[in-house]
Short mmCIF file of C-alpha atoms and ligand atoms in Angstrom, two decimals:
data_model
loop_
_atom_site.label_atom_id
_atom_site.label_comp_id
_atom_site.label_asym_id
_atom_site.label_seq_id
_atom_site.Cartn_x
_atom_site.Cartn_y
_atom_site.Cartn_z
CA MET A 1252 120.34 155.23 116.37
CA VAL A 1253 123.29 152.49 116.14
CA GLY A 1254 125.82 154.03 113.77
CA GLY A 1255 124.32 151.33 110.80
CA SER A 1256 125.26 153.71 108.17
CA VAL A 1257 128.04 155.36 109.41
CA PRO A 1258 131.49 154.38 108.27
CA VAL A 1259 133.69 153.91 110.52
CA PHE A 1260 137.23 152.11 108.69
CA ASP A 1261 137.92 151.56 105.30
CA GLU A 1262 134.27 151.58 103.77
CA ILE A 1263 133.26 152.96 100.74
CA ILE A 1264 130.31 154.86 100.71
CA LEU A 1265 127.21 154.21 98.42
CA SER A 1266 124.27 157.29 97.78
CA THR A 1267 120.86 156.63 96.37
CA SER A 1268 119.64 159.76 96.13
CA LEU A 1269 120.06 160.13 92.59
CA MET A 1270 117.75 156.81 92.83
CA ASP A 1271 114.59 159.11 93.61
CA GLN A 1272 112.21 157.41 91.13
CA VAL A 1273 108.75 156.66 91.60
CA LEU A 1274 108.26 153.64 88.83
CA SER A 1275 104.75 152.73 89.69
CA PHE A 1276 101.46 153.59 91.38
CA GLN A 1277 97.95 150.92 91.50
CA ASP A 1278 95.29 153.31 92.41
CA VAL A 1279 93.37 150.54 93.23
CA SER A 1280 95.25 147.51 95.24
CA GLY A 1281 97.40 150.88 96.31
CA ALA A 1282 100.69 149.38 95.29
CA LEU A 1283 103.83 151.50 94.70
CA VAL A 1284 107.14 150.76 93.73
CA CYS A 1285 110.44 153.16 93.94
CA GLN A 1286 113.66 153.75 93.30
CA ALA A 1287 115.70 153.23 96.91
CA GLY A 1288 116.44 156.95 96.88
CA CYS A 1289 112.68 158.02 97.76
CA VAL A 1290 112.42 160.51 100.44
CA LEU A 1291 109.38 159.27 102.71
CA GLU A 1292 108.12 162.55 103.25
CA ARG A 1293 107.94 163.12 99.08
CA LEU A 1294 106.57 159.21 98.97
CA SER A 1295 103.46 160.30 101.79
CA GLN A 1296 102.85 163.16 99.53
CA PHE A 1297 102.53 161.25 96.20
CA VAL A 1298 100.59 158.58 98.09
CA GLU A 1299 97.97 160.97 99.94
CA GLU A 1300 97.26 163.16 96.40
CA ARG A 1301 96.02 159.39 94.69
CA GLY A 1302 93.93 158.80 98.21
CA PHE A 1303 96.25 156.09 99.89
CA VAL A 1304 98.92 156.68 103.11
CA MET A 1305 102.70 155.28 103.24
CA PRO A 1306 102.29 152.55 106.23
CA LEU A 1307 105.38 153.80 107.58
CA ASP A 1308 105.95 157.02 108.76
CA LEU A 1309 108.87 158.39 110.99
CA GLY A 1310 109.77 161.78 112.64
CA ALA A 1311 113.42 161.04 110.14
CA LYS A 1312 110.62 161.22 107.44
CA GLY A 1313 111.45 164.53 106.09
CA SER A 1314 115.26 163.05 105.51
CA CYS A 1315 115.46 159.23 104.97
CA HIS A 1316 115.25 156.53 102.13
CA ILE A 1317 112.73 154.31 101.36
CA GLY A 1318 115.40 152.07 100.70
CA GLY A 1319 116.68 152.88 103.84
CA ASN A 1320 113.75 152.10 105.67
CA VAL A 1321 113.03 148.23 104.11
CA ALA A 1322 117.48 147.87 104.88
CA THR A 1323 117.09 149.06 108.63
CA HIS A 1324 113.73 147.44 109.05
CA ALA A 1325 112.09 151.15 110.65
CA GLY A 1326 108.91 150.60 112.53
CA GLY A 1327 107.68 153.85 113.66
CA LEU A 1328 104.36 155.18 114.74
CA ARG A 1329 101.96 153.38 112.52
CA PHE A 1330 103.05 149.97 112.93
CA LEU A 1331 100.21 149.47 115.37
CA ARG A 1332 97.97 149.89 113.19
CA TYR A 1333 99.80 148.92 109.72
CA GLY A 1334 102.33 146.07 110.84
CA SER A 1335 106.06 145.59 110.71
CA LEU A 1336 108.06 146.36 106.40
CA ARG A 1337 107.74 142.58 106.39
CA GLY A 1338 104.35 142.80 105.93
CA THR A 1339 103.87 145.68 104.51
CA VAL A 1340 106.78 144.98 101.42
CA LEU A 1341 105.74 143.26 98.67
CA GLY A 1342 108.73 143.03 96.72
CA LEU A 1343 112.61 144.88 96.33
CA GLU A 1344 115.17 144.83 94.22
CA VAL A 1345 118.83 143.89 95.30
CA VAL A 1346 122.51 144.45 93.87
CA LEU A 1347 124.13 141.11 95.57
CA ALA A 1348 128.01 141.37 96.47
CA ASP A 1349 128.62 139.38 92.73
CA GLY A 1350 126.70 142.54 91.18
CA THR A 1351 123.85 140.26 90.29
CA VAL A 1352 120.67 142.66 89.96
CA LEU A 1353 117.68 140.16 91.87
CA ASN A 1354 114.79 141.53 90.50
CA CYS A 1355 111.84 140.14 93.26
CA LEU A 1356 109.80 143.77 92.57
CA THR A 1357 106.55 141.92 92.37
CA SER A 1358 103.83 143.80 93.56
CA LEU A 1359 101.49 140.78 94.08
CA ARG A 1360 99.96 140.48 97.89
CA LYS A 1361 99.92 137.13 97.54
CA ASP A 1362 103.17 134.41 96.13
CA ASN A 1363 103.49 131.42 97.92
CA THR A 1364 106.42 130.50 95.75
CA GLY A 1365 109.31 129.24 97.71
CA TYR A 1366 111.16 131.31 99.59
CA ASP A 1367 110.08 134.67 100.51
CA LEU A 1368 113.54 135.94 99.69
CA LYS A 1369 112.93 139.90 99.64
CA GLN A 1370 112.47 138.72 103.87
CA LEU A 1371 116.76 138.17 103.63
CA PHE A 1372 117.46 142.25 102.97
CA ILE A 1373 114.60 143.46 105.26
CA GLY A 1374 116.60 144.57 109.03
CA SER A 1375 119.91 143.56 106.51
CA GLU A 1376 121.46 146.54 106.89
CA GLY A 1377 122.69 146.53 103.90
CA THR A 1378 125.01 143.56 104.55
CA LEU A 1379 123.71 141.09 101.92
CA GLY A 1380 122.56 143.15 99.32
CA VAL A 1381 122.28 146.92 97.96
CA ILE A 1382 117.93 147.93 98.00
CA THR A 1383 118.02 149.42 94.97
CA ALA A 1384 113.93 149.43 94.34
CA VAL A 1385 111.01 149.07 96.96
CA SER A 1386 107.20 147.69 96.22
CA LEU A 1387 105.50 147.93 98.93
CA LEU A 1388 101.67 148.45 99.97
CA CYS A 1389 99.62 151.34 100.88
CA PRO A 1390 96.86 151.74 102.57
CA PRO A 1391 94.02 153.56 101.90
CA LYS A 1392 93.96 157.32 103.44
CA PRO A 1393 91.70 157.60 106.22
CA GLN A 1394 88.57 160.04 105.71
CA ALA A 1395 88.88 160.92 109.87
CA VAL A 1396 91.82 161.51 112.02
CA ASN A 1397 91.75 161.93 115.47
CA VAL A 1398 94.14 162.79 118.12
CA ALA A 1399 93.93 163.02 122.07
CA PHE A 1400 97.12 163.07 123.84
CA LEU A 1401 96.38 162.61 127.43
CA GLY A 1402 97.70 162.84 131.25
CA CYS A 1403 98.42 159.72 133.27
CA PRO A 1404 98.89 159.69 136.37
CA GLY A 1405 100.90 156.62 136.79
CA PHE A 1406 102.36 153.64 134.81
CA ALA A 1407 99.76 151.16 136.12
CA GLU A 1408 97.39 153.66 134.78
CA VAL A 1409 99.19 154.19 130.99
CA LEU A 1410 98.95 150.47 130.67
CA GLN A 1411 94.61 150.60 131.97
CA THR A 1412 94.32 153.27 129.42
CA PHE A 1413 95.82 151.61 126.51
CA ARG A 1414 93.65 148.35 126.85
CA THR A 1415 90.68 150.45 127.49
CA CYS A 1416 91.43 151.94 124.60
CA ARG A 1417 91.47 149.38 122.76
CA GLU A 1418 88.75 147.84 123.84
CA MET A 1419 86.05 151.12 123.30
CA LEU A 1420 88.57 152.04 120.12
CA GLY A 1421 88.92 148.76 118.43
CA GLU A 1422 89.59 149.53 114.85
CA ILE A 1423 89.80 152.95 114.33
CA LEU A 1424 93.02 153.40 117.29
CA SER A 1425 95.88 154.50 115.08
CA ALA A 1426 98.95 154.55 117.87
CA PHE A 1427 99.51 154.04 121.00
CA GLU A 1428 102.69 156.58 121.99
CA PHE A 1429 103.75 157.00 125.35
CA MET A 1430 106.28 160.07 127.46
CA ASP A 1431 106.86 160.23 131.32
CA ALA A 1432 107.37 163.70 132.72
CA GLU A 1433 111.36 164.18 132.35
CA CYS A 1434 110.66 163.89 128.51
CA MET A 1435 107.72 167.18 128.60
CA GLN A 1436 110.82 169.16 130.22
CA LEU A 1437 113.04 168.31 127.87
CA VAL A 1438 111.18 168.91 124.74
CA GLY A 1439 109.77 172.48 126.84
CA ARG A 1440 113.18 173.16 128.13
CA HIS A 1441 115.33 172.75 124.61
CA LEU A 1442 112.61 172.93 121.45
CA HIS A 1443 110.17 175.42 123.71
CA LEU A 1444 106.85 173.47 123.14
CA ALA A 1445 104.81 173.90 125.99
CA CYS A 1446 102.52 171.11 127.18
CA PRO A 1447 98.67 170.99 126.45
CA VAL A 1448 97.82 168.91 129.38
CA ARG A 1449 97.75 169.79 133.22
CA GLU A 1450 101.55 169.05 134.22
CA SER A 1451 101.40 164.92 135.27
CA PRO A 1452 103.92 161.54 135.71
CA PHE A 1453 103.05 160.38 132.47
CA TYR A 1454 101.39 161.38 128.88
CA VAL A 1455 99.73 159.45 125.98
CA LEU A 1456 99.40 160.43 122.62
CA VAL A 1457 95.80 158.23 121.05
CA GLU A 1458 95.97 158.66 117.44
CA THR A 1459 92.47 157.21 115.43
CA SER A 1460 92.03 156.99 112.04
CA GLY A 1461 88.35 156.04 110.36
CA SER A 1462 86.60 156.36 108.05
CA SER A 1463 83.70 158.09 108.94
CA ALA A 1464 84.10 161.10 111.10
CA GLY A 1465 81.00 161.23 113.44
CA HIS A 1466 81.90 157.60 114.34
CA ASP A 1467 84.68 158.08 115.35
CA ALA A 1468 84.33 161.55 117.25
CA GLU A 1469 81.69 159.28 119.12
CA LYS A 1470 83.68 156.25 119.89
CA LEU A 1471 86.26 158.35 121.23
CA THR A 1472 84.26 160.96 123.47
CA ALA A 1473 82.79 157.51 124.83
CA PHE A 1474 86.01 156.30 125.50
CA LEU A 1475 87.41 159.62 127.23
CA GLU A 1476 84.58 159.86 129.23
CA HIS A 1477 84.80 156.93 130.70
CA THR A 1478 88.67 156.94 131.21
CA LEU A 1479 88.42 160.56 133.07
CA GLY A 1480 85.80 159.46 134.87
CA SER A 1481 87.70 156.35 136.38
CA GLY A 1482 90.44 158.18 138.05
CA LEU A 1483 92.97 156.79 134.94
CA LEU A 1484 93.99 160.22 133.42
CA THR A 1485 94.73 163.51 134.80
CA ASP A 1486 93.33 165.83 132.02
CA GLY A 1487 93.71 165.67 127.93
CA THR A 1488 93.29 167.62 124.97
CA VAL A 1489 91.49 166.14 121.64
CA ALA A 1490 92.60 167.90 118.05
CA THR A 1491 90.84 167.09 114.99
CA ASP A 1492 92.78 169.58 112.51
CA GLU A 1493 95.63 169.07 110.90
CA ARG A 1494 97.40 172.10 112.25
CA ARG A 1495 96.56 171.04 115.87
CA ILE A 1496 97.26 167.28 115.61
CA LYS A 1497 100.72 167.99 113.87
CA MET A 1498 101.61 170.26 116.78
CA LEU A 1499 100.72 167.16 119.51
CA TRP A 1500 102.28 164.65 117.27
CA ALA A 1501 105.45 166.83 117.40
CA LEU A 1502 105.52 166.25 121.30
CA ARG A 1503 106.18 162.81 120.99
CA GLU A 1504 108.18 162.76 117.32
CA ARG A 1505 110.76 165.63 119.04
CA ILE A 1506 112.18 164.27 122.19
CA THR A 1507 115.12 162.44 120.30
CA GLU A 1508 116.06 165.70 119.20
CA ALA A 1509 115.18 167.67 122.57
CA LEU A 1510 117.49 165.03 124.02
CA SER A 1511 120.20 165.77 121.80
CA ARG A 1512 120.31 169.30 122.81
CA ASP A 1513 120.97 167.89 127.20
CA GLY A 1514 124.10 166.57 126.47
CA TYR A 1515 125.56 163.27 125.89
CA VAL A 1516 122.69 160.76 124.88
CA TYR A 1517 123.04 156.73 125.81
CA LYS A 1518 119.98 154.66 123.91
CA TYR A 1519 118.45 152.05 124.11
CA ASP A 1520 115.80 149.95 122.22
CA LEU A 1521 113.87 148.03 123.67
CA SER A 1522 110.67 145.66 123.31
CA LEU A 1523 109.80 144.15 126.91
CA PRO A 1524 106.82 142.81 128.23
CA LEU A 1525 104.19 145.83 128.86
CA GLU A 1526 103.74 144.91 132.33
CA ARG A 1527 107.64 145.35 133.06
CA LEU A 1528 108.55 148.39 130.78
CA TYR A 1529 108.55 151.32 132.90
CA ASP A 1530 110.09 149.28 136.06
CA LEU A 1531 113.77 149.33 133.99
CA VAL A 1532 113.82 153.35 133.70
CA SER A 1533 113.09 153.10 137.56
CA ALA A 1534 115.86 151.16 138.35
CA VAL A 1535 118.02 152.03 135.57
CA ARG A 1536 117.25 156.42 137.76
CA ALA A 1537 118.33 154.42 141.01
CA ARG A 1538 121.47 153.04 139.88
CA LEU A 1539 122.53 156.02 137.84
CA GLY A 1540 121.24 158.57 140.94
CA PRO A 1541 123.10 161.53 140.19
CA GLY A 1542 125.71 160.35 137.57
CA ALA A 1543 123.10 161.41 134.53
CA ARG A 1544 121.60 164.82 134.00
CA HIS A 1545 118.36 162.98 133.26
CA VAL A 1546 117.10 158.93 132.62
CA VAL A 1547 113.66 159.34 130.18
CA GLY A 1548 111.46 156.47 128.95
CA TYR A 1549 108.94 157.19 125.94
CA GLY A 1550 108.32 155.01 122.84
CA HIS A 1551 105.68 152.81 121.02
CA LEU A 1552 103.86 150.96 123.61
CA GLY A 1553 101.52 149.92 121.45
CA ASP A 1554 104.19 147.46 120.06
CA GLY A 1555 105.52 147.02 123.70
CA ASN A 1556 108.54 149.28 122.27
CA LEU A 1557 110.73 150.90 125.00
CA HIS A 1558 113.28 153.64 124.10
CA LEU A 1559 115.06 154.57 127.42
CA ASN A 1560 117.08 156.93 126.81
CA VAL A 1561 119.62 159.16 129.23
CA THR A 1562 122.08 162.13 129.44
CA ALA A 1563 125.29 163.60 130.68
CA ASP A 1564 127.17 166.30 130.47
CA ALA A 1565 129.72 164.56 128.31
CA PHE A 1566 130.66 160.55 127.49
CA SER A 1567 131.67 158.87 130.90
CA THR A 1568 133.14 154.93 130.29
CA ALA A 1569 131.68 155.21 134.81
CA VAL A 1570 127.88 155.82 132.89
CA LEU A 1571 128.65 152.58 130.89
CA ASP A 1572 129.73 150.94 133.09
CA THR A 1573 126.94 151.35 135.29
CA LEU A 1574 124.13 150.46 132.05
CA GLU A 1575 125.76 148.28 130.48
CA PRO A 1576 125.81 144.96 130.73
CA PHE A 1577 123.45 146.13 133.15
CA VAL A 1578 120.30 146.78 130.62
CA TYR A 1579 121.18 144.14 128.62
CA GLU A 1580 120.86 141.49 131.01
CA TRP A 1581 118.06 143.12 132.47
CA THR A 1582 115.85 142.98 129.31
CA ALA A 1583 117.07 138.99 128.42
CA GLY A 1584 115.73 138.44 131.91
CA GLN A 1585 112.24 139.50 130.63
CA ARG A 1586 112.80 137.39 127.12
CA GLY A 1587 113.10 140.98 125.59
CA SER A 1588 114.95 142.00 122.60
CA VAL A 1589 118.05 144.07 123.00
CA SER A 1590 116.70 145.91 119.72
CA ALA A 1591 113.41 146.41 119.20
CA GLU A 1592 113.32 148.60 116.12
CA HIS A 1593 116.29 150.53 116.00
CA GLY A 1594 119.14 147.56 114.85
CA LEU A 1595 122.60 146.91 115.73
CA GLY A 1596 124.72 148.57 113.05
CA PHE A 1597 128.15 148.96 114.37
CA LYS A 1598 126.84 150.53 118.11
CA LYS A 1599 124.74 147.48 119.20
CA LYS A 1600 126.77 144.21 117.19
CA ASP A 1601 127.33 142.61 120.01
CA MET A 1602 124.56 142.65 122.21
CA LEU A 1603 122.73 140.33 119.64
CA GLY A 1604 123.69 137.65 121.53
CA TYR A 1605 121.03 138.73 124.49
CA SER A 1606 118.73 137.92 122.04
CA LYS A 1607 119.68 135.43 120.11
CA PRO A 1608 120.74 131.73 121.05
CA PRO A 1609 124.42 130.53 119.12
CA GLU A 1610 122.28 128.46 116.70
CA ALA A 1611 121.20 131.74 115.15
CA GLN A 1612 123.76 133.86 114.93
CA LEU A 1613 125.79 129.96 113.65
CA LEU A 1614 123.31 130.30 110.18
CA MET A 1615 123.21 133.75 109.83
CA ARG A 1616 126.65 133.89 109.90
CA GLN A 1617 126.13 131.84 107.24
CA LEU A 1618 123.74 133.23 105.09
CA LYS A 1619 126.27 136.40 105.45
CA VAL A 1620 129.41 134.20 104.17
CA LEU A 1621 127.34 132.58 101.52
CA LEU A 1622 125.89 136.47 100.12
CA ASP A 1623 129.06 138.49 101.19
CA PRO A 1624 132.08 136.04 101.08
CA LYS A 1625 134.57 139.09 100.35
CA GLY A 1626 132.55 141.34 103.71
CA ILE A 1627 132.58 144.15 101.91
CA LEU A 1628 128.87 144.79 102.08
CA ASN A 1629 128.32 147.91 105.34
CA PRO A 1630 131.53 145.85 106.66
CA TYR A 1631 131.65 145.70 110.77
CA LYS A 1632 127.95 145.87 111.46
CA VAL A 1633 125.41 143.38 112.80
CA LEU A 1634 127.32 140.88 113.41
CA PRO A 1635 129.22 140.47 116.31
CA ALA A 1636 133.05 140.38 115.41
CA HIS A 1637 133.85 136.95 117.03
CA ALA A 1638 131.42 134.86 117.43
C1 LIG B 435 111.70 157.95 118.00
O1 LIG B 435 110.74 156.78 118.55
O2 LIG B 435 111.30 158.88 118.52
C2 LIG B 435 112.72 157.21 118.19
O3 LIG B 435 112.83 155.72 117.24
C3 LIG B 435 113.88 156.72 118.84
C4 LIG B 435 115.06 157.29 119.64
O4 LIG B 435 116.13 158.52 119.38
O5 LIG B 435 115.30 156.72 120.86
ZN1 LIG B 436 110.81 154.67 117.80
#
């Protein structure tokens, strides 16, 4: 997403793909300890066979490694329910720049002994150490999962639907994702996925996960009756079986893939106040006019995370200059984040100042010098070249 793992000049590439062993699993607490090269989807299967789920899920689950997920502090589709990896990771083993093995691979829920060093490496994108093993807490596998795919007439209705969802579904709400009409057109055109509801300006995917099918169905039915009856929705469909649930999720999860087939993609991953979240998409659409093929907005609405993507025939500095710094300044003006979940990597490192004050940037630089004095760990990434 931001070139965090892409070598740019003279780097040596480390692969952890042979470090793919589960080291232990506690079937009472759900604490999983595994090596960094385990593929997320394989871990999901492993824990699901034992009645648990991974607290993290994302479109790239079939190829991404858990070590990379932690190093980049991946957000993904279960964030709303299980929170950030900063909460679910219990411990890490990290190799430091001088070869020291830092063994903080605890499986304890609570450990308040001094600085929480693992947090330094979560989201450091490999710039402070190499994560070699991860201990994380897996929640119990929900007994009942439902997915509702809904059409909304406008963004105000998307927000109101989210409010209603939280009020009426409460503890069983596990995901609230949104996509606009242009996203739906693109997954239709490039991936041949059919829209399951009446064409609408916006679509919402609501997932519930609970422990009692009857109770969850009752809540979901009451929610749908209310929202359909009050004009918040244009249409809706519900899936309870695994095949249809996967089909509905694919519409949302595969937007990135559809975009990449549409042309050159300018990608932005922003945290914004919910009320203003879609205003940026409309503003960018108006600024670019015919200069872009598509300007789309989608993302993890429940987390206040917008993915603003622009496709064009090819890369052009004219389009880039229309987009930047406008998008970053607009976001900073809302006190948002210029990278909600994708990190900074190589592409966004110079944007750090839009979301962090100079004092925070200085401290980050000091930590980098302390832990990696020779600058050998994922060089040219995360920190701005000049500060
Ligand atoms: C997603 O949520 O699908 C990805 O994080 C978004 C992207 O490709 O921008
Ligand atoms: Zn995302």
